[in-house]
Amino acid sequence: MYWGFITWYLFVIYSRSYGHLYVGNPPPFRVDEDVTFLIMPLNGDPNASPPVGQQPFPCKGYQVDLDGAGGEPVAQWTAGQDVTFSLFDSTRTTGATMNKVGAGHSGGSCQVAFSYDKGKTWVVVHSWEGNCPRVATPGGVTNVYSPDQSYTFTIPEDFPTGHKVIFAWAWINASGNREYYMSCSSVSIKGTGSGTTITPAGPPLLIANLDPIRSECYTNQETSVIYPQKYIGDTVVERAPVALGLQSFPASDPNGCGSDNLAILKALQSPVS
């Protein structure tokens, strides 16, 4: 029992001390601000000084920067192209120079999505079920990252051209506090047509573990969510061969927990103290 408490205590302390993860490449909105805010989940951080409450969905509200110089695209991608993004931690680096003990929360499940209309609607293009982000010892409770934090996916061939398109990475962690992480970057996409601000059709993002929808849209402790069909459609899903507690999304009405639910979006638009 004593050693169980020590293990839990160290897990919590390392989670607070070493921070979490964000998409460092391509650089996110407000990349030069205090890294505490970059790595913070949308849930906020009650242990920050001063404490920070829940941040707005999507993108912690940072998508408002699209209307200024901070919203200029930081990457130029092409429909049909394989692209790679990398996760950074509080060191602002990825790979071998990351914290030796981080806050990997035993991995979990992740999705990447795009919005052409400043975050009003989203389309998922790729999902990772289990061991995302990658941890050193998948299948167990751990905060230690794998040094390999680069992930590759294909931009759909039929995607239209868009300028200042939001690229988002969303992570539902497997262990620790029930949280929801989201990191957003501005990119341009060269595709079909001359340009649009209409998000292509496709599966919406799954949203979970945020107030005030937490009681309906949640994940269980020490589980890696398997996304309901609505949130993956016919897109690519990579399921880890070894992961902590792969489990179907437990909500009684999973179809109501998506970025296409206007009532949810309205409820999540404002910060929660």
Short mmCIF file of N, CA, C and O in Angstrom, two decimals, residues 137-261:
data_model
loop_
_atom_site.label_atom_id
_atom_site.label_comp_id
_atom_site.label_asym_id
_atom_site.label_seq_id
_atom_site.Cartn_x
_atom_site.Cartn_y
_atom_site.Cartn_z
N THR A 137 7.03 2.54 -22.39
CA THR A 137 6.57 1.18 -22.06
C THR A 137 5.06 1.10 -22.27
O THR A 137 4.29 1.21 -21.32
N PRO A 138 4.62 0.95 -23.50
CA PRO A 138 3.17 0.92 -23.77
C PRO A 138 2.49 -0.24 -23.06
O PRO A 138 3.08 -1.30 -22.86
N GLY A 139 1.25 0.00 -22.66
CA GLY A 139 0.47 -1.03 -21.99
C GLY A 139 0.42 -0.88 -20.49
O GLY A 139 -0.40 -1.51 -19.83
N GLY A 140 1.30 -0.04 -19.91
CA GLY A 140 1.33 0.17 -18.48
C GLY A 140 1.10 1.63 -18.13
O GLY A 140 1.03 2.49 -19.01
N VAL A 141 0.99 1.91 -16.84
CA VAL A 141 0.84 3.27 -16.37
C VAL A 141 2.22 3.91 -16.29
O VAL A 141 3.08 3.45 -15.54
N THR A 142 2.45 4.94 -17.08
CA THR A 142 3.77 5.56 -17.15
C THR A 142 3.65 7.00 -17.63
O THR A 142 2.71 7.35 -18.33
N ASN A 143 4.63 7.81 -17.24
CA ASN A 143 4.71 9.17 -17.75
C ASN A 143 5.91 9.35 -18.69
O ASN A 143 6.15 10.45 -19.18
N VAL A 144 6.67 8.30 -18.91
CA VAL A 144 7.91 8.40 -19.68
C VAL A 144 7.61 8.31 -21.17
O VAL A 144 7.04 7.31 -21.65
N TYR A 145 7.99 9.34 -21.91
CA TYR A 145 7.76 9.36 -23.35
C TYR A 145 8.70 8.42 -24.09
O TYR A 145 9.82 8.16 -23.65
N SER A 146 8.29 7.98 -25.24
CA SER A 146 9.22 7.49 -26.25
C SER A 146 9.86 8.71 -26.91
O SER A 146 9.20 9.74 -27.06
N PRO A 147 11.13 8.63 -27.31
CA PRO A 147 11.73 9.78 -28.00
C PRO A 147 11.16 10.00 -29.40
O PRO A 147 11.36 11.07 -29.98
N ASP A 148 10.45 9.03 -29.93
CA ASP A 148 9.86 9.15 -31.28
C ASP A 148 8.49 9.80 -31.16
O ASP A 148 7.49 9.14 -30.87
N GLN A 149 8.43 11.10 -31.39
CA GLN A 149 7.17 11.84 -31.29
C GLN A 149 6.82 12.51 -32.62
O GLN A 149 6.23 13.59 -32.65
N SER A 150 7.14 11.85 -33.72
CA SER A 150 6.75 12.33 -35.05
C SER A 150 5.69 11.40 -35.62
O SER A 150 5.80 10.17 -35.50
N TYR A 151 4.67 12.00 -36.22
CA TYR A 151 3.52 11.26 -36.71
C TYR A 151 3.20 11.70 -38.13
O TYR A 151 3.19 12.90 -38.41
N THR A 152 2.94 10.73 -39.00
CA THR A 152 2.71 11.01 -40.41
C THR A 152 1.30 10.61 -40.82
O THR A 152 0.79 9.57 -40.39
N PHE A 153 0.69 11.44 -41.64
CA PHE A 153 -0.63 11.13 -42.18
C PHE A 153 -0.72 11.74 -43.57
O PHE A 153 0.14 12.53 -43.99
N THR A 154 -1.76 11.38 -44.29
CA THR A 154 -1.94 11.86 -45.66
C THR A 154 -3.11 12.85 -45.71
O THR A 154 -4.19 12.57 -45.20
N ILE A 155 -2.88 14.00 -46.32
CA ILE A 155 -3.97 14.95 -46.55
C ILE A 155 -4.83 14.40 -47.68
O ILE A 155 -4.31 14.02 -48.73
N PRO A 156 -6.13 14.31 -47.49
CA PRO A 156 -6.98 13.72 -48.52
C PRO A 156 -6.79 14.37 -49.89
O PRO A 156 -6.65 15.59 -50.01
N GLU A 157 -6.77 13.54 -50.91
CA GLU A 157 -6.52 14.03 -52.27
C GLU A 157 -7.58 15.00 -52.76
O GLU A 157 -7.31 15.86 -53.61
N ASP A 158 -8.81 14.88 -52.24
CA ASP A 158 -9.88 15.73 -52.73
C ASP A 158 -10.06 17.00 -51.90
O ASP A 158 -11.04 17.73 -52.08
N PHE A 159 -9.13 17.29 -51.01
CA PHE A 159 -9.24 18.50 -50.21
C PHE A 159 -9.12 19.74 -51.09
O PHE A 159 -8.29 19.79 -51.99
N PRO A 160 -9.92 20.77 -50.82
CA PRO A 160 -9.84 22.00 -51.60
C PRO A 160 -8.68 22.89 -51.15
O PRO A 160 -8.12 22.70 -50.06
N THR A 161 -8.37 23.85 -51.96
CA THR A 161 -7.38 24.86 -51.59
C THR A 161 -7.93 25.72 -50.46
O THR A 161 -9.11 26.08 -50.46
N GLY A 162 -7.07 26.03 -49.53
CA GLY A 162 -7.48 26.89 -48.43
C GLY A 162 -6.29 27.65 -47.87
O GLY A 162 -5.17 27.11 -47.81
N HIS A 163 -6.50 28.89 -47.49
CA HIS A 163 -5.48 29.72 -46.87
C HIS A 163 -5.89 29.96 -45.42
O HIS A 163 -7.07 30.18 -45.12
N LYS A 164 -4.92 29.89 -44.50
CA LYS A 164 -5.21 30.01 -43.07
C LYS A 164 -6.21 28.94 -42.63
O LYS A 164 -7.21 29.21 -41.97
N VAL A 165 -5.91 27.71 -43.00
CA VAL A 165 -6.66 26.55 -42.55
C VAL A 165 -6.09 26.13 -41.19
O VAL A 165 -4.87 26.12 -41.00
N ILE A 166 -6.94 25.79 -40.24
CA ILE A 166 -6.45 25.35 -38.94
C ILE A 166 -6.19 23.84 -38.98
O ILE A 166 -7.07 23.06 -39.34
N PHE A 167 -4.96 23.49 -38.61
CA PHE A 167 -4.60 22.09 -38.38
C PHE A 167 -4.61 21.85 -36.87
O PHE A 167 -4.01 22.62 -36.11
N ALA A 168 -5.31 20.81 -36.42
CA ALA A 168 -5.43 20.55 -34.99
C ALA A 168 -5.08 19.11 -34.65
O ALA A 168 -5.41 18.17 -35.39
N TRP A 169 -4.41 18.97 -33.52
CA TRP A 169 -4.14 17.67 -32.90
C TRP A 169 -4.91 17.62 -31.59
O TRP A 169 -4.80 18.53 -30.77
N ALA A 170 -5.72 16.58 -31.41
CA ALA A 170 -6.53 16.44 -30.20
C ALA A 170 -6.18 15.12 -29.53
O ALA A 170 -6.22 14.06 -30.17
N TRP A 171 -5.88 15.17 -28.22
CA TRP A 171 -5.43 14.02 -27.46
C TRP A 171 -6.33 13.80 -26.26
O TRP A 171 -6.58 14.71 -25.48
N ILE A 172 -6.81 12.56 -26.11
CA ILE A 172 -7.53 12.13 -24.91
C ILE A 172 -6.61 11.17 -24.17
O ILE A 172 -6.35 10.05 -24.64
N ASN A 173 -6.09 11.60 -23.03
CA ASN A 173 -5.06 10.84 -22.32
C ASN A 173 -5.62 9.58 -21.67
O ASN A 173 -6.80 9.50 -21.32
N ALA A 174 -4.72 8.60 -21.46
CA ALA A 174 -5.16 7.30 -20.93
C ALA A 174 -5.21 7.28 -19.41
O ALA A 174 -6.09 6.65 -18.83
N SER A 175 -4.25 7.94 -18.74
CA SER A 175 -4.21 7.88 -17.28
C SER A 175 -3.99 9.28 -16.70
O SER A 175 -3.63 10.21 -17.43
N GLY A 176 -4.18 9.39 -15.39
CA GLY A 176 -4.11 10.71 -14.76
C GLY A 176 -5.47 11.37 -14.80
O GLY A 176 -6.50 10.72 -15.02
N ASN A 177 -5.51 12.68 -14.58
CA ASN A 177 -6.77 13.41 -14.64
C ASN A 177 -7.43 13.20 -15.99
O ASN A 177 -6.76 13.12 -17.02
N ARG A 178 -8.76 13.13 -15.99
CA ARG A 178 -9.49 12.97 -17.26
C ARG A 178 -9.46 14.32 -17.97
O ARG A 178 -10.08 15.29 -17.54
N GLU A 179 -8.72 14.39 -19.09
CA GLU A 179 -8.44 15.66 -19.75
C GLU A 179 -8.63 15.57 -21.26
O GLU A 179 -8.81 14.49 -21.82
N TYR A 180 -8.54 16.74 -21.88
CA TYR A 180 -8.65 16.85 -23.34
C TYR A 180 -7.65 17.91 -23.80
O TYR A 180 -7.70 19.05 -23.34
N TYR A 181 -6.73 17.49 -24.65
CA TYR A 181 -5.68 18.38 -25.14
C TYR A 181 -5.94 18.75 -26.60
O TYR A 181 -6.43 17.93 -27.37
N MET A 182 -5.58 19.98 -26.95
CA MET A 182 -5.76 20.41 -28.34
C MET A 182 -4.70 21.45 -28.68
O MET A 182 -4.52 22.43 -27.96
N SER A 183 -3.98 21.20 -29.76
CA SER A 183 -2.94 22.11 -30.22
C SER A 183 -3.24 22.47 -31.67
O SER A 183 -3.52 21.58 -32.49
N CYS A 184 -3.19 23.76 -32.00
CA CYS A 184 -3.65 24.22 -33.31
C CYS A 184 -2.60 25.09 -34.01
O CYS A 184 -1.94 25.91 -33.37
N SER A 185 -2.51 24.93 -35.32
CA SER A 185 -1.58 25.69 -36.15
C SER A 185 -2.30 26.18 -37.41
O SER A 185 -3.25 25.55 -37.87
N SER A 186 -1.81 27.27 -37.96
CA SER A 186 -2.34 27.79 -39.22
C SER A 186 -1.50 27.27 -40.38
O SER A 186 -0.27 27.40 -40.38
N VAL A 187 -2.16 26.66 -41.36
CA VAL A 187 -1.45 26.13 -42.53
C VAL A 187 -2.20 26.55 -43.79
O VAL A 187 -3.36 26.96 -43.74
N SER A 188 -1.52 26.44 -44.91
CA SER A 188 -2.20 26.60 -46.20
C SER A 188 -2.21 25.26 -46.90
O SER A 188 -1.28 24.46 -46.74
N ILE A 189 -3.29 25.01 -47.64
CA ILE A 189 -3.41 23.75 -48.37
C ILE A 189 -3.65 24.07 -49.83
O ILE A 189 -4.55 24.84 -50.18
N LYS A 190 -2.84 23.47 -50.69
CA LYS A 190 -3.02 23.59 -52.13
C LYS A 190 -3.75 22.35 -52.61
O LYS A 190 -3.24 21.23 -52.53
N GLY A 191 -4.98 22.56 -53.04
CA GLY A 191 -5.79 21.43 -53.48
C GLY A 191 -6.64 21.79 -54.67
O GLY A 191 -6.20 22.53 -55.56
N THR A 192 -7.86 21.31 -54.68
CA THR A 192 -8.75 21.58 -55.80
C THR A 192 -9.34 22.98 -55.68
O THR A 192 -9.56 23.50 -54.58
N GLY A 193 -9.58 23.62 -56.82
CA GLY A 193 -10.22 24.93 -56.84
C GLY A 193 -9.26 26.05 -56.45
O GLY A 193 -8.07 25.85 -56.18
N SER A 194 -9.81 27.26 -56.44
CA SER A 194 -9.00 28.45 -56.19
C SER A 194 -8.95 28.84 -54.72
O SER A 194 -8.16 29.71 -54.34
N GLY A 195 -9.77 28.23 -53.90
CA GLY A 195 -9.75 28.53 -52.48
C GLY A 195 -11.16 28.60 -51.91
O GLY A 195 -12.10 29.04 -52.57
N THR A 196 -11.30 28.13 -50.65
CA THR A 196 -12.61 28.12 -50.01
C THR A 196 -12.44 28.32 -48.51
O THR A 196 -11.36 28.12 -47.95
N THR A 197 -13.54 28.72 -47.88
CA THR A 197 -13.59 28.80 -46.42
C THR A 197 -14.65 27.84 -45.88
O THR A 197 -15.13 28.01 -44.77
N ILE A 198 -14.97 26.83 -46.67
CA ILE A 198 -15.93 25.81 -46.26
C ILE A 198 -15.18 24.52 -45.94
O ILE A 198 -14.46 23.99 -46.79
N THR A 199 -15.31 24.03 -44.74
CA THR A 199 -14.63 22.80 -44.33
C THR A 199 -15.19 21.61 -45.10
O THR A 199 -16.42 21.46 -45.20
N PRO A 200 -14.33 20.75 -45.66
CA PRO A 200 -14.84 19.58 -46.37
C PRO A 200 -15.68 18.68 -45.47
O PRO A 200 -15.52 18.68 -44.24
N ALA A 201 -16.56 17.92 -46.08
CA ALA A 201 -17.39 16.99 -45.32
C ALA A 201 -16.54 15.84 -44.80
O ALA A 201 -15.53 15.44 -45.41
N GLY A 202 -16.96 15.30 -43.65
CA GLY A 202 -16.24 14.18 -43.07
C GLY A 202 -16.53 14.08 -41.59
O GLY A 202 -17.32 14.84 -41.04
N PRO A 203 -15.88 13.13 -40.91
CA PRO A 203 -16.18 12.92 -39.50
C PRO A 203 -15.75 14.09 -38.62
O PRO A 203 -14.68 14.69 -38.84
N PRO A 204 -16.56 14.45 -37.62
CA PRO A 204 -16.19 15.52 -36.69
C PRO A 204 -15.23 15.01 -35.62
O PRO A 204 -15.00 13.80 -35.49
N LEU A 205 -14.66 15.94 -34.87
CA LEU A 205 -13.81 15.58 -33.73
C LEU A 205 -14.67 15.04 -32.58
O LEU A 205 -15.76 15.56 -32.30
N LEU A 206 -14.14 14.04 -31.89
CA LEU A 206 -14.73 13.61 -30.63
C LEU A 206 -14.23 14.52 -29.52
O LEU A 206 -13.03 14.82 -29.44
N ILE A 207 -15.13 14.99 -28.66
CA ILE A 207 -14.78 15.87 -27.54
C ILE A 207 -15.18 15.17 -26.25
O ILE A 207 -16.28 14.61 -26.15
N ALA A 208 -14.29 15.20 -25.24
CA ALA A 208 -14.60 14.52 -23.99
C ALA A 208 -13.89 15.20 -22.82
O ALA A 208 -12.92 15.95 -22.99
N ASN A 209 -14.40 14.92 -21.62
CA ASN A 209 -13.75 15.28 -20.35
C ASN A 209 -13.68 16.77 -20.08
O ASN A 209 -12.81 17.23 -19.32
N LEU A 210 -14.56 17.55 -20.67
CA LEU A 210 -14.61 18.99 -20.44
C LEU A 210 -15.94 19.37 -19.79
O LEU A 210 -16.97 18.74 -20.03
N ASP A 211 -15.91 20.40 -18.96
CA ASP A 211 -17.14 20.94 -18.38
C ASP A 211 -17.82 21.86 -19.39
O ASP A 211 -17.12 22.56 -20.13
N PRO A 212 -19.13 21.90 -19.49
CA PRO A 212 -20.11 21.21 -18.64
C PRO A 212 -20.63 19.90 -19.22
O PRO A 212 -21.69 19.43 -18.82
N ILE A 213 -19.90 19.28 -20.15
CA ILE A 213 -20.39 18.06 -20.80
C ILE A 213 -19.74 16.81 -20.23
O ILE A 213 -19.97 15.71 -20.72
N ARG A 214 -18.93 16.97 -19.18
CA ARG A 214 -18.13 15.86 -18.65
C ARG A 214 -18.98 14.65 -18.25
O ARG A 214 -18.55 13.50 -18.42
N SER A 215 -20.14 14.87 -17.69
CA SER A 215 -20.95 13.75 -17.21
C SER A 215 -21.52 12.92 -18.36
O SER A 215 -21.84 11.74 -18.18
N GLU A 216 -21.67 13.52 -19.54
CA GLU A 216 -22.20 12.80 -20.69
C GLU A 216 -21.10 12.33 -21.64
O GLU A 216 -21.24 11.30 -22.29
N CYS A 217 -20.03 13.11 -21.74
CA CYS A 217 -18.97 12.84 -22.72
C CYS A 217 -17.65 12.69 -21.97
O CYS A 217 -16.99 13.68 -21.65
N TYR A 218 -17.29 11.46 -21.65
CA TYR A 218 -16.15 11.21 -20.77
C TYR A 218 -15.43 9.93 -21.18
O TYR A 218 -15.95 9.12 -21.97
N THR A 219 -14.22 9.75 -20.65
CA THR A 219 -13.51 8.48 -20.80
C THR A 219 -13.17 7.96 -19.41
O THR A 219 -13.04 8.73 -18.46
N ASN A 220 -12.98 6.68 -19.31
CA ASN A 220 -12.68 6.05 -18.04
C ASN A 220 -11.18 6.10 -17.73
O ASN A 220 -10.35 6.17 -18.65
N GLN A 221 -10.85 6.04 -16.45
CA GLN A 221 -9.46 6.04 -16.01
C GLN A 221 -8.71 4.82 -16.54
O GLN A 221 -9.26 3.71 -16.62
N GLU A 222 -7.46 5.06 -16.93
CA GLU A 222 -6.55 4.02 -17.43
C GLU A 222 -7.13 3.27 -18.62
O GLU A 222 -7.07 2.04 -18.72
N THR A 223 -7.71 4.04 -19.54
CA THR A 223 -8.21 3.47 -20.79
C THR A 223 -7.78 4.35 -21.97
O THR A 223 -7.63 5.56 -21.83
N SER A 224 -7.59 3.71 -23.10
CA SER A 224 -7.33 4.40 -24.36
C SER A 224 -8.57 4.24 -25.23
O SER A 224 -8.98 3.11 -25.53
N VAL A 225 -9.17 5.36 -25.59
CA VAL A 225 -10.47 5.30 -26.23
C VAL A 225 -10.38 4.73 -27.65
O VAL A 225 -9.46 5.03 -28.41
N ILE A 226 -11.35 3.87 -27.97
CA ILE A 226 -11.60 3.44 -29.35
C ILE A 226 -12.70 4.35 -29.88
O ILE A 226 -13.80 4.40 -29.32
N TYR A 227 -12.42 5.08 -30.94
CA TYR A 227 -13.36 6.10 -31.42
C TYR A 227 -14.60 5.46 -32.03
O TYR A 227 -14.50 4.50 -32.81
N PRO A 228 -15.78 5.98 -31.69
CA PRO A 228 -17.00 5.52 -32.36
C PRO A 228 -16.92 5.76 -33.88
O PRO A 228 -16.21 6.67 -34.34
N GLN A 229 -17.67 4.98 -34.62
CA GLN A 229 -17.61 5.05 -36.08
C GLN A 229 -17.87 6.45 -36.61
O GLN A 229 -17.26 6.88 -37.59
N LYS A 230 -18.75 7.19 -35.95
CA LYS A 230 -19.08 8.54 -36.42
C LYS A 230 -17.85 9.41 -36.52
O LYS A 230 -17.78 10.29 -37.39
N TYR A 231 -16.87 9.20 -35.65
CA TYR A 231 -15.72 10.11 -35.56
C TYR A 231 -14.51 9.64 -36.36
O TYR A 231 -13.46 10.28 -36.30
N ILE A 232 -14.67 8.54 -37.09
CA ILE A 232 -13.57 8.10 -37.96
C ILE A 232 -14.03 7.91 -39.41
O ILE A 232 -13.22 8.05 -40.33
N GLY A 233 -15.32 7.60 -39.62
CA GLY A 233 -15.81 7.42 -40.99
C GLY A 233 -14.97 6.39 -41.73
O GLY A 233 -14.68 5.31 -41.22
N ASP A 234 -14.53 6.77 -42.93
CA ASP A 234 -13.67 5.87 -43.71
C ASP A 234 -12.23 6.37 -43.72
O ASP A 234 -11.45 6.05 -44.63
N THR A 235 -11.85 7.16 -42.73
CA THR A 235 -10.48 7.66 -42.63
C THR A 235 -9.55 6.60 -42.05
O THR A 235 -9.99 5.56 -41.56
N VAL A 236 -8.26 6.89 -42.08
CA VAL A 236 -7.26 5.94 -41.58
C VAL A 236 -7.25 5.94 -40.06
O VAL A 236 -7.23 7.00 -39.42
N VAL A 237 -7.27 4.75 -39.48
CA VAL A 237 -7.16 4.58 -38.03
C VAL A 237 -5.99 3.64 -37.75
O VAL A 237 -5.96 2.52 -38.27
N GLU A 238 -5.05 4.08 -36.95
CA GLU A 238 -3.94 3.23 -36.53
C GLU A 238 -4.19 2.80 -35.08
O GLU A 238 -4.20 3.63 -34.18
N ARG A 239 -4.40 1.51 -34.88
CA ARG A 239 -4.61 0.99 -33.53
C ARG A 239 -3.33 0.33 -33.03
O ARG A 239 -2.79 -0.57 -33.67
N ALA A 240 -2.85 0.78 -31.88
CA ALA A 240 -1.59 0.27 -31.34
C ALA A 240 -1.73 -1.21 -30.98
O ALA A 240 -2.75 -1.62 -30.42
N PRO A 241 -0.71 -2.03 -31.28
CA PRO A 241 -0.77 -3.45 -30.90
C PRO A 241 -0.72 -3.65 -29.39
O PRO A 241 -1.25 -4.64 -28.88
N VAL A 242 -0.08 -2.70 -28.69
CA VAL A 242 -0.03 -2.74 -27.23
C VAL A 242 -0.36 -1.35 -26.71
O VAL A 242 0.27 -0.37 -27.10
N ALA A 243 -1.35 -1.25 -25.83
CA ALA A 243 -1.76 0.05 -25.29
C ALA A 243 -2.48 -0.19 -23.98
O ALA A 243 -2.98 -1.29 -23.71
N LEU A 244 -2.54 0.86 -23.17
CA LEU A 244 -3.23 0.75 -21.89
C LEU A 244 -4.74 0.79 -22.09
O LEU A 244 -5.30 1.79 -22.54
N GLY A 245 -5.40 -0.32 -21.78
CA GLY A 245 -6.84 -0.38 -21.66
C GLY A 245 -7.65 0.10 -22.85
O GLY A 245 -8.53 0.95 -22.69
N LEU A 246 -7.39 -0.40 -24.05
CA LEU A 246 -8.21 -0.02 -25.19
C LEU A 246 -9.68 -0.31 -24.89
O LEU A 246 -10.04 -1.44 -24.52
N GLN A 247 -10.52 0.71 -25.04
CA GLN A 247 -11.93 0.57 -24.65
C GLN A 247 -12.80 1.46 -25.52
O GLN A 247 -12.44 2.59 -25.83
N SER A 248 -13.96 0.94 -25.89
CA SER A 248 -14.91 1.75 -26.65
C SER A 248 -15.34 2.96 -25.83
O SER A 248 -15.40 2.90 -24.60
N PHE A 249 -15.62 4.05 -26.50
CA PHE A 249 -16.06 5.27 -25.83
C PHE A 249 -17.29 4.97 -25.00
O PHE A 249 -18.30 4.49 -25.52
N PRO A 250 -17.25 5.24 -23.67
CA PRO A 250 -18.31 4.74 -22.78
C PRO A 250 -19.57 5.59 -22.69
O PRO A 250 -20.52 5.20 -22.01
N ALA A 251 -19.63 6.75 -23.35
CA ALA A 251 -20.79 7.63 -23.23
C ALA A 251 -22.06 6.91 -23.68
O ALA A 251 -22.04 6.12 -24.63
N SER A 252 -23.18 7.20 -23.02
CA SER A 252 -24.45 6.56 -23.38
C SER A 252 -24.94 7.04 -24.75
O SER A 252 -25.65 6.31 -25.45
N ASP A 253 -24.59 8.28 -25.12
CA ASP A 253 -24.96 8.81 -26.43
C ASP A 253 -23.72 9.39 -27.10
O ASP A 253 -23.52 10.61 -27.16
N PRO A 254 -22.83 8.53 -27.59
CA PRO A 254 -21.57 9.02 -28.16
C PRO A 254 -21.76 9.94 -29.35
O PRO A 254 -20.92 10.82 -29.58
N ASN A 255 -22.86 9.80 -30.08
CA ASN A 255 -23.07 10.65 -31.24
C ASN A 255 -23.28 12.11 -30.88
O ASN A 255 -23.17 12.99 -31.73
N GLY A 256 -23.58 12.38 -29.60
CA GLY A 256 -23.80 13.76 -29.18
C GLY A 256 -22.56 14.45 -28.66
O GLY A 256 -22.63 15.59 -28.20
N CYS A 257 -21.40 13.77 -28.73
CA CYS A 257 -20.17 14.29 -28.13
C CYS A 257 -19.19 14.82 -29.18
O CYS A 257 -17.97 14.78 -28.97
N GLY A 258 -19.70 15.32 -30.28
CA GLY A 258 -18.83 15.73 -31.37
C GLY A 258 -18.79 17.22 -31.62
O GLY A 258 -19.62 17.99 -31.13
N SER A 259 -17.80 17.63 -32.41
CA SER A 259 -17.65 19.05 -32.76
C SER A 259 -18.75 19.53 -33.69
O SER A 259 -18.79 20.72 -34.03
N ASP A 260 -19.64 18.63 -34.11
CA ASP A 260 -20.78 19.02 -34.93
C ASP A 260 -22.02 19.31 -34.08
O ASP A 260 -23.07 19.66 -34.62
N ASN A 261 -21.91 19.16 -32.77
CA ASN A 261 -23.02 19.42 -31.86
C ASN A 261 -23.00 20.89 -31.46
O ASN A 261 -22.15 21.31 -30.66
#
